[in-house]
mmCIF file with all atom_site columns, C-alpha atoms (C1' of nucleotides) in Angstrom:
data_model
loop_
_atom_site.group_PDB
_atom_site.id
_atom_site.type_symbol
_atom_site.label_atom_id
_atom_site.label_alt_id
_atom_site.label_comp_id
_atom_site.label_asym_id
_atom_site.label_entity_id
_atom_site.label_seq_id
_atom_site.pdbx_PDB_ins_code
_atom_site.Cartn_x
_atom_site.Cartn_y
_atom_site.Cartn_z
_atom_site.occupancy
_atom_site.B_iso_or_equiv
_atom_site.pdbx_formal_charge
_atom_site.auth_seq_id
_atom_site.auth_comp_id
_atom_site.auth_asym_id
_atom_site.auth_atom_id
_atom_site.pdbx_PDB_model_num
ATOM 1   C CA    . MET A 1 1   ? 54.407 -56.534 25.375 1.00 0.00 ? 27  MET A CA    1
ATOM 2   C CA    . ASN A 1 2   ? 51.277 -57.078 23.506 1.00 0.00 ? 28  ASN A CA    1
ATOM 3   C CA    . PRO A 1 3   ? 48.045 -56.732 25.398 1.00 0.00 ? 29  PRO A CA    1
ATOM 4   C CA    . LEU A 1 4   ? 46.147 -58.656 22.778 1.00 0.00 ? 30  LEU A CA    1
ATOM 5   C CA    . ARG A 1 5   ? 46.307 -62.309 23.705 1.00 0.00 ? 31  ARG A CA    1
ATOM 6   C CA    . SER A 1 6   ? 48.832 -61.708 26.437 1.00 0.00 ? 32  SER A CA    1
ATOM 7   C CA    . LYS A 1 7   ? 48.829 -63.587 29.674 1.00 0.00 ? 33  LYS A CA    1
ATOM 8   C CA    . HIS A 1 8   ? 48.225 -60.407 31.666 1.00 0.00 ? 34  HIS A CA    1
ATOM 9   C CA    . SER A 1 9   ? 45.130 -60.135 33.742 1.00 0.00 ? 35  SER A CA    1
ATOM 10  C CA    . PHE A 1 10  ? 42.089 -59.009 31.852 1.00 0.00 ? 36  PHE A CA    1
ATOM 11  C CA    . SER A 1 11  ? 42.066 -55.602 33.514 1.00 0.00 ? 37  SER A CA    1
ATOM 12  C CA    . VAL A 1 12  ? 45.712 -54.880 32.699 1.00 0.00 ? 38  VAL A CA    1
ATOM 13  C CA    . ARG A 1 13  ? 45.044 -55.640 29.042 1.00 0.00 ? 39  ARG A CA    1
ATOM 14  C CA    . VAL A 1 14  ? 42.063 -53.298 29.084 1.00 0.00 ? 40  VAL A CA    1
ATOM 15  C CA    . LEU A 1 15  ? 44.076 -50.496 30.654 1.00 0.00 ? 41  LEU A CA    1
ATOM 16  C CA    . THR A 1 16  ? 47.014 -50.988 28.306 1.00 0.00 ? 42  THR A CA    1
ATOM 17  C CA    . LEU A 1 17  ? 44.815 -50.732 25.244 1.00 0.00 ? 43  LEU A CA    1
ATOM 18  C CA    . THR A 1 18  ? 43.001 -47.734 26.670 1.00 0.00 ? 44  THR A CA    1
ATOM 19  C CA    . SER A 1 19  ? 46.293 -45.916 27.115 1.00 0.00 ? 45  SER A CA    1
ATOM 20  C CA    . ARG A 1 20  ? 46.803 -46.167 23.352 1.00 0.00 ? 46  ARG A CA    1
ATOM 21  C CA    . ILE A 1 21  ? 43.737 -44.195 22.383 1.00 0.00 ? 47  ILE A CA    1
ATOM 22  C CA    . PRO A 1 22  ? 45.024 -40.897 20.970 1.00 0.00 ? 48  PRO A CA    1
ATOM 23  C CA    . ARG A 1 23  ? 43.980 -37.491 22.237 1.00 0.00 ? 49  ARG A CA    1
ATOM 24  C CA    . GLY A 1 24  ? 40.937 -36.191 20.472 1.00 0.00 ? 50  GLY A CA    1
ATOM 25  C CA    . ARG A 1 25  ? 39.741 -39.680 19.572 1.00 0.00 ? 51  ARG A CA    1
ATOM 26  C CA    . VAL A 1 26  ? 37.426 -42.125 21.297 1.00 0.00 ? 52  VAL A CA    1
ATOM 27  C CA    . SER A 1 27  ? 37.052 -45.889 21.316 1.00 0.00 ? 53  SER A CA    1
ATOM 28  C CA    . THR A 1 28  ? 34.318 -48.118 22.702 1.00 0.00 ? 54  THR A CA    1
ATOM 29  C CA    . TYR A 1 29  ? 33.900 -50.896 25.242 1.00 0.00 ? 55  TYR A CA    1
ATOM 30  C CA    . ARG A 1 30  ? 32.984 -53.162 22.374 1.00 0.00 ? 56  ARG A CA    1
ATOM 31  C CA    . GLU A 1 31  ? 36.041 -52.218 20.353 1.00 0.00 ? 57  GLU A CA    1
ATOM 32  C CA    . LEU A 1 32  ? 38.341 -52.945 23.282 1.00 0.00 ? 58  LEU A CA    1
ATOM 33  C CA    . ALA A 1 33  ? 36.710 -56.328 23.754 1.00 0.00 ? 59  ALA A CA    1
ATOM 34  C CA    . ARG A 1 34  ? 37.034 -57.067 20.067 1.00 0.00 ? 60  ARG A CA    1
ATOM 35  C CA    . ALA A 1 35  ? 40.701 -56.109 20.077 1.00 0.00 ? 61  ALA A CA    1
ATOM 36  C CA    . MET A 1 36  ? 41.230 -58.649 22.847 1.00 0.00 ? 62  MET A CA    1
ATOM 37  C CA    . GLY A 1 37  ? 39.294 -61.350 21.079 1.00 0.00 ? 63  GLY A CA    1
ATOM 38  C CA    . THR A 1 38  ? 36.466 -61.553 23.588 1.00 0.00 ? 64  THR A CA    1
ATOM 39  C CA    . LYS A 1 39  ? 32.844 -60.505 23.979 1.00 0.00 ? 65  LYS A CA    1
ATOM 40  C CA    . ALA A 1 40  ? 33.283 -59.389 27.553 1.00 0.00 ? 66  ALA A CA    1
ATOM 41  C CA    . TYR A 1 41  ? 31.918 -55.901 26.973 1.00 0.00 ? 67  TYR A CA    1
ATOM 42  C CA    . ARG A 1 42  ? 30.645 -55.555 30.488 1.00 0.00 ? 68  ARG A CA    1
ATOM 43  C CA    . ALA A 1 43  ? 33.856 -56.788 31.989 1.00 0.00 ? 69  ALA A CA    1
ATOM 44  C CA    . VAL A 1 44  ? 35.689 -54.088 30.014 1.00 0.00 ? 70  VAL A CA    1
ATOM 45  C CA    . GLY A 1 45  ? 33.514 -51.463 31.657 1.00 0.00 ? 71  GLY A CA    1
ATOM 46  C CA    . ASN A 1 46  ? 34.081 -53.046 35.034 1.00 0.00 ? 72  ASN A CA    1
ATOM 47  C CA    . ALA A 1 47  ? 37.837 -52.992 34.570 1.00 0.00 ? 73  ALA A CA    1
ATOM 48  C CA    . LEU A 1 48  ? 37.801 -49.295 33.715 1.00 0.00 ? 74  LEU A CA    1
ATOM 49  C CA    . HIS A 1 49  ? 35.490 -48.567 36.616 1.00 0.00 ? 75  HIS A CA    1
ATOM 50  C CA    . ALA A 1 50  ? 37.748 -50.340 39.070 1.00 0.00 ? 76  ALA A CA    1
ATOM 51  C CA    . ASN A 1 51  ? 40.871 -48.589 37.852 1.00 0.00 ? 77  ASN A CA    1
ATOM 52  C CA    . PRO A 1 52  ? 40.354 -44.929 37.099 1.00 0.00 ? 78  PRO A CA    1
ATOM 53  C CA    . HIS A 1 53  ? 43.036 -44.344 39.716 1.00 0.00 ? 79  HIS A CA    1
ATOM 54  C CA    . ALA A 1 54  ? 45.724 -43.988 37.121 1.00 0.00 ? 80  ALA A CA    1
ATOM 55  C CA    . PRO A 1 55  ? 45.557 -40.540 35.493 1.00 0.00 ? 81  PRO A CA    1
ATOM 56  C CA    . ARG A 1 56  ? 47.886 -42.175 33.042 1.00 0.00 ? 82  ARG A CA    1
ATOM 57  C CA    . ILE A 1 57  ? 44.940 -44.114 31.626 1.00 0.00 ? 83  ILE A CA    1
ATOM 58  C CA    . PRO A 1 58  ? 42.589 -41.948 29.530 1.00 0.00 ? 84  PRO A CA    1
ATOM 59  C CA    . CYS A 1 59  ? 39.490 -43.942 30.376 1.00 0.00 ? 85  CYS A CA    1
ATOM 60  C CA    . HIS A 1 60  ? 37.294 -40.957 29.498 1.00 0.00 ? 86  HIS A CA    1
ATOM 61  C CA    . ARG A 1 61  ? 38.041 -41.791 25.845 1.00 0.00 ? 87  ARG A CA    1
ATOM 62  C CA    . VAL A 1 62  ? 36.099 -45.030 26.069 1.00 0.00 ? 88  VAL A CA    1
ATOM 63  C CA    . VAL A 1 63  ? 32.423 -44.568 25.187 1.00 0.00 ? 89  VAL A CA    1
ATOM 64  C CA    . SER A 1 64  ? 29.438 -46.708 24.287 1.00 0.00 ? 90  SER A CA    1
ATOM 65  C CA    . ALA A 1 65  ? 29.250 -48.582 20.997 1.00 0.00 ? 91  ALA A CA    1
ATOM 66  C CA    . ASP A 1 66  ? 26.257 -46.533 19.844 1.00 0.00 ? 92  ASP A CA    1
ATOM 67  C CA    . GLY A 1 67  ? 27.990 -43.185 20.313 1.00 0.00 ? 93  GLY A CA    1
ATOM 68  C CA    . ARG A 1 68  ? 26.526 -42.343 23.698 1.00 0.00 ? 94  ARG A CA    1
ATOM 69  C CA    . LEU A 1 69  ? 28.845 -41.068 26.373 1.00 0.00 ? 95  LEU A CA    1
ATOM 70  C CA    . GLY A 1 70  ? 28.885 -44.142 28.566 1.00 0.00 ? 96  GLY A CA    1
ATOM 71  C CA    . GLY A 1 71  ? 29.757 -44.172 32.244 1.00 0.00 ? 97  GLY A CA    1
ATOM 72  C CA    . TYR A 1 72  ? 32.426 -42.492 34.281 1.00 0.00 ? 98  TYR A CA    1
ATOM 73  C CA    . GLY A 1 73  ? 33.455 -42.752 37.910 1.00 0.00 ? 99  GLY A CA    1
ATOM 74  C CA    . ARG A 1 74  ? 33.315 -39.012 38.542 1.00 0.00 ? 100 ARG A CA    1
ATOM 75  C CA    . GLY A 1 75  ? 30.144 -38.503 36.552 1.00 0.00 ? 101 GLY A CA    1
ATOM 76  C CA    . PRO A 1 76  ? 29.198 -37.830 32.937 1.00 0.00 ? 102 PRO A CA    1
ATOM 77  C CA    . LYS A 1 77  ? 29.769 -34.086 33.298 1.00 0.00 ? 103 LYS A CA    1
ATOM 78  C CA    . VAL A 1 78  ? 33.422 -34.608 34.119 1.00 0.00 ? 104 VAL A CA    1
ATOM 79  C CA    . LYS A 1 79  ? 33.823 -37.127 31.318 1.00 0.00 ? 105 LYS A CA    1
ATOM 80  C CA    . ALA A 1 80  ? 32.304 -34.710 28.809 1.00 0.00 ? 106 ALA A CA    1
ATOM 81  C CA    . ALA A 1 81  ? 34.511 -31.885 30.075 1.00 0.00 ? 107 ALA A CA    1
ATOM 82  C CA    . LEU A 1 82  ? 37.669 -33.957 29.700 1.00 0.00 ? 108 LEU A CA    1
ATOM 83  C CA    . LEU A 1 83  ? 36.688 -34.859 26.149 1.00 0.00 ? 109 LEU A CA    1
ATOM 84  C CA    . LYS A 1 84  ? 35.815 -31.277 25.288 1.00 0.00 ? 110 LYS A CA    1
ATOM 85  C CA    . ARG A 1 85  ? 39.262 -30.244 26.467 1.00 0.00 ? 111 ARG A CA    1
ATOM 86  C CA    . GLU A 1 86  ? 40.626 -32.514 23.719 1.00 0.00 ? 112 GLU A CA    1
ATOM 87  C CA    . GLY A 1 87  ? 38.305 -31.199 21.080 1.00 0.00 ? 113 GLY A CA    1
ATOM 88  C CA    . VAL A 1 88  ? 35.667 -33.908 21.297 1.00 0.00 ? 114 VAL A CA    1
ATOM 89  C CA    . VAL A 1 89  ? 32.202 -32.383 21.414 1.00 0.00 ? 115 VAL A CA    1
ATOM 90  C CA    . VAL A 1 90  ? 29.495 -34.053 23.484 1.00 0.00 ? 116 VAL A CA    1
ATOM 91  C CA    . ARG A 1 91  ? 25.908 -32.878 23.078 1.00 0.00 ? 117 ARG A CA    1
ATOM 92  C CA    . ALA A 1 92  ? 22.859 -34.383 24.738 1.00 0.00 ? 118 ALA A CA    1
ATOM 93  C CA    . GLY A 1 93  ? 24.948 -37.292 25.951 1.00 0.00 ? 119 GLY A CA    1
ATOM 94  C CA    . ARG A 1 94  ? 26.142 -38.163 22.471 1.00 0.00 ? 120 ARG A CA    1
ATOM 95  C CA    . ILE A 1 95  ? 29.562 -37.934 20.873 1.00 0.00 ? 121 ILE A CA    1
ATOM 96  C CA    . MET A 1 96  ? 29.480 -35.615 17.888 1.00 0.00 ? 122 MET A CA    1
ATOM 97  C CA    . GLN A 1 97  ? 31.195 -36.852 14.740 1.00 0.00 ? 123 GLN A CA    1
ATOM 98  C CA    . PHE A 1 98  ? 31.343 -40.219 16.457 1.00 0.00 ? 124 PHE A CA    1
ATOM 99  C CA    . GLN A 1 99  ? 32.256 -42.357 13.447 1.00 0.00 ? 125 GLN A CA    1
ATOM 100 C CA    . ARG A 1 100 ? 34.790 -39.801 12.370 1.00 0.00 ? 126 ARG A CA    1
ATOM 101 C CA    . ILE A 1 101 ? 36.825 -39.776 15.558 1.00 0.00 ? 127 ILE A CA    1
ATOM 102 C CA    . LEU A 1 102 ? 36.316 -43.403 16.503 1.00 0.00 ? 128 LEU A CA    1
ATOM 103 C CA    . PHE A 1 103 ? 39.639 -45.119 17.076 1.00 0.00 ? 129 PHE A CA    1
ATOM 104 C CA    . CYS A 1 104 ? 39.896 -48.805 16.202 1.00 0.00 ? 130 CYS A CA    1
ATOM 105 C CA    . PHE A 1 105 ? 42.760 -51.042 17.223 1.00 0.00 ? 131 PHE A CA    1
ATOM 106 C CA    . PRO A 1 106 ? 44.744 -52.933 14.606 1.00 0.00 ? 132 PRO A CA    1
ATOM 107 C CA    . SER A 1 107 ? 43.411 -56.467 14.560 1.00 0.00 ? 133 SER A CA    1
ATOM 108 C CA    . ARG A 1 108 ? 46.544 -58.461 13.875 1.00 0.00 ? 134 ARG A CA    1
ATOM 109 C CA    . ARG A 1 109 ? 50.121 -57.711 14.868 1.00 0.00 ? 135 ARG A CA    1
ATOM 110 C CA    . GLY A 1 110 ? 50.915 -54.027 14.738 1.00 0.00 ? 136 GLY A CA    1
ATOM 111 C "C1'" . DT  B 2 1   ? 32.804 -73.431 44.764 1.00 0.00 ? 20  DT  B "C1'" 1
ATOM 112 C "C1'" . DA  B 2 2   ? 28.564 -70.652 43.784 1.00 0.00 ? 21  DA  B "C1'" 1
ATOM 113 C "C1'" . DT  B 2 3   ? 26.249 -66.341 43.283 1.00 0.00 ? 22  DT  B "C1'" 1
ATOM 114 C "C1'" . DT  B 2 4   ? 25.963 -61.524 42.320 1.00 0.00 ? 23  DT  B "C1'" 1
ATOM 115 C "C1'" . DT  B 2 5   ? 27.322 -57.388 40.172 1.00 0.00 ? 24  DT  B "C1'" 1
ATOM 116 C "C1'" . DG  B 2 6   ? 28.145 -54.067 36.598 1.00 0.00 ? 25  DG  B "C1'" 1
ATOM 117 C "C1'" . DA  B 2 7   ? 31.171 -47.313 33.183 1.00 0.00 ? 26  DA  B "C1'" 1
ATOM 118 C "C1'" . DC  B 2 8   ? 27.842 -53.126 28.006 1.00 0.00 ? 27  DC  B "C1'" 1
ATOM 119 C "C1'" . DC  B 2 9   ? 25.383 -54.713 23.715 1.00 0.00 ? 28  DC  B "C1'" 1
ATOM 120 C "C1'" . DA  B 2 10  ? 21.855 -56.250 20.228 1.00 0.00 ? 29  DA  B "C1'" 1
ATOM 121 C "C1'" . DA  B 2 11  ? 17.448 -57.331 19.134 1.00 0.00 ? 30  DA  B "C1'" 1
ATOM 122 C "C1'" . DG  B 2 12  ? 12.325 -56.981 20.043 1.00 0.00 ? 31  DG  B "C1'" 1
ATOM 123 C "C1'" . DA  B 2 13  ? 8.047  -54.802 21.087 1.00 0.00 ? 32  DA  B "C1'" 1
ATOM 124 C "C1'" . DA  C 3 1   ? 12.367 -42.633 19.455 1.00 0.00 ? 15  DA  C "C1'" 1
ATOM 125 C "C1'" . DT  C 3 2   ? 12.247 -45.212 24.297 1.00 0.00 ? 16  DT  C "C1'" 1
ATOM 126 C "C1'" . DC  C 3 3   ? 11.906 -49.380 27.090 1.00 0.00 ? 17  DC  C "C1'" 1
ATOM 127 C "C1'" . DT  C 3 4   ? 12.608 -54.316 28.082 1.00 0.00 ? 18  DT  C "C1'" 1
ATOM 128 C "C1'" . DT  C 3 5   ? 14.892 -58.626 27.690 1.00 0.00 ? 19  DT  C "C1'" 1
ATOM 129 C "C1'" . DG  C 3 6   ? 18.376 -61.932 27.314 1.00 0.00 ? 20  DG  C "C1'" 1
ATOM 130 C "C1'" . DG  C 3 7   ? 23.090 -62.571 26.796 1.00 0.00 ? 21  DG  C "C1'" 1
ATOM 131 C "C1'" . DC  C 3 8   ? 27.848 -61.695 27.812 1.00 0.00 ? 22  DC  C "C1'" 1
ATOM 132 C "C1'" . DC  C 3 9   ? 32.072 -62.506 31.200 1.00 0.00 ? 23  DC  C "C1'" 1
ATOM 133 C "C1'" . DA  C 3 10  ? 35.782 -60.947 34.629 1.00 0.00 ? 24  DA  C "C1'" 1
ATOM 134 C "C1'" . DA  C 3 11  ? 35.882 -59.685 39.532 1.00 0.00 ? 25  DA  C "C1'" 1
ATOM 135 C "C1'" . DA  C 3 12  ? 34.185 -59.249 43.798 1.00 0.00 ? 26  DA  C "C1'" 1
ATOM 136 C "C1'" . DT  C 3 13  ? 31.346 -61.301 47.341 1.00 0.00 ? 27  DT  C "C1'" 1
#
DNA sequence: TATTTGACCAAGA
DNA sequence: ATCTTGGCCAAAT
């Protein structure tokens, strides 16, 4: 199935896309929204907040559009630790080498 | 049905 | 650089 444009609920599309972010990379709330063809940045954050229940979904890899860490249900310390475990360095609340490790979703087809 | 609430964002001051 | 403001939109009230 394709989470872009699909008839799934908004939150399922968000979670599906999030699950595709590779280890050691990050994406952003804005990028997820863009991949789905919407500007619902805040709703993307809400969907991730409501659904961290699935350890299957690496929601710690979704950060703010400006390279800041962004939110996390269990706190920014935990989010930073999970990222560090994958080789992503967070210093002073910012993702190091942000542009370099930023993962963007293919815009059309796959 | 209407209002409120956010793990957001961009532009101003 | 930090803070405020207005805008965004799905979900939960």
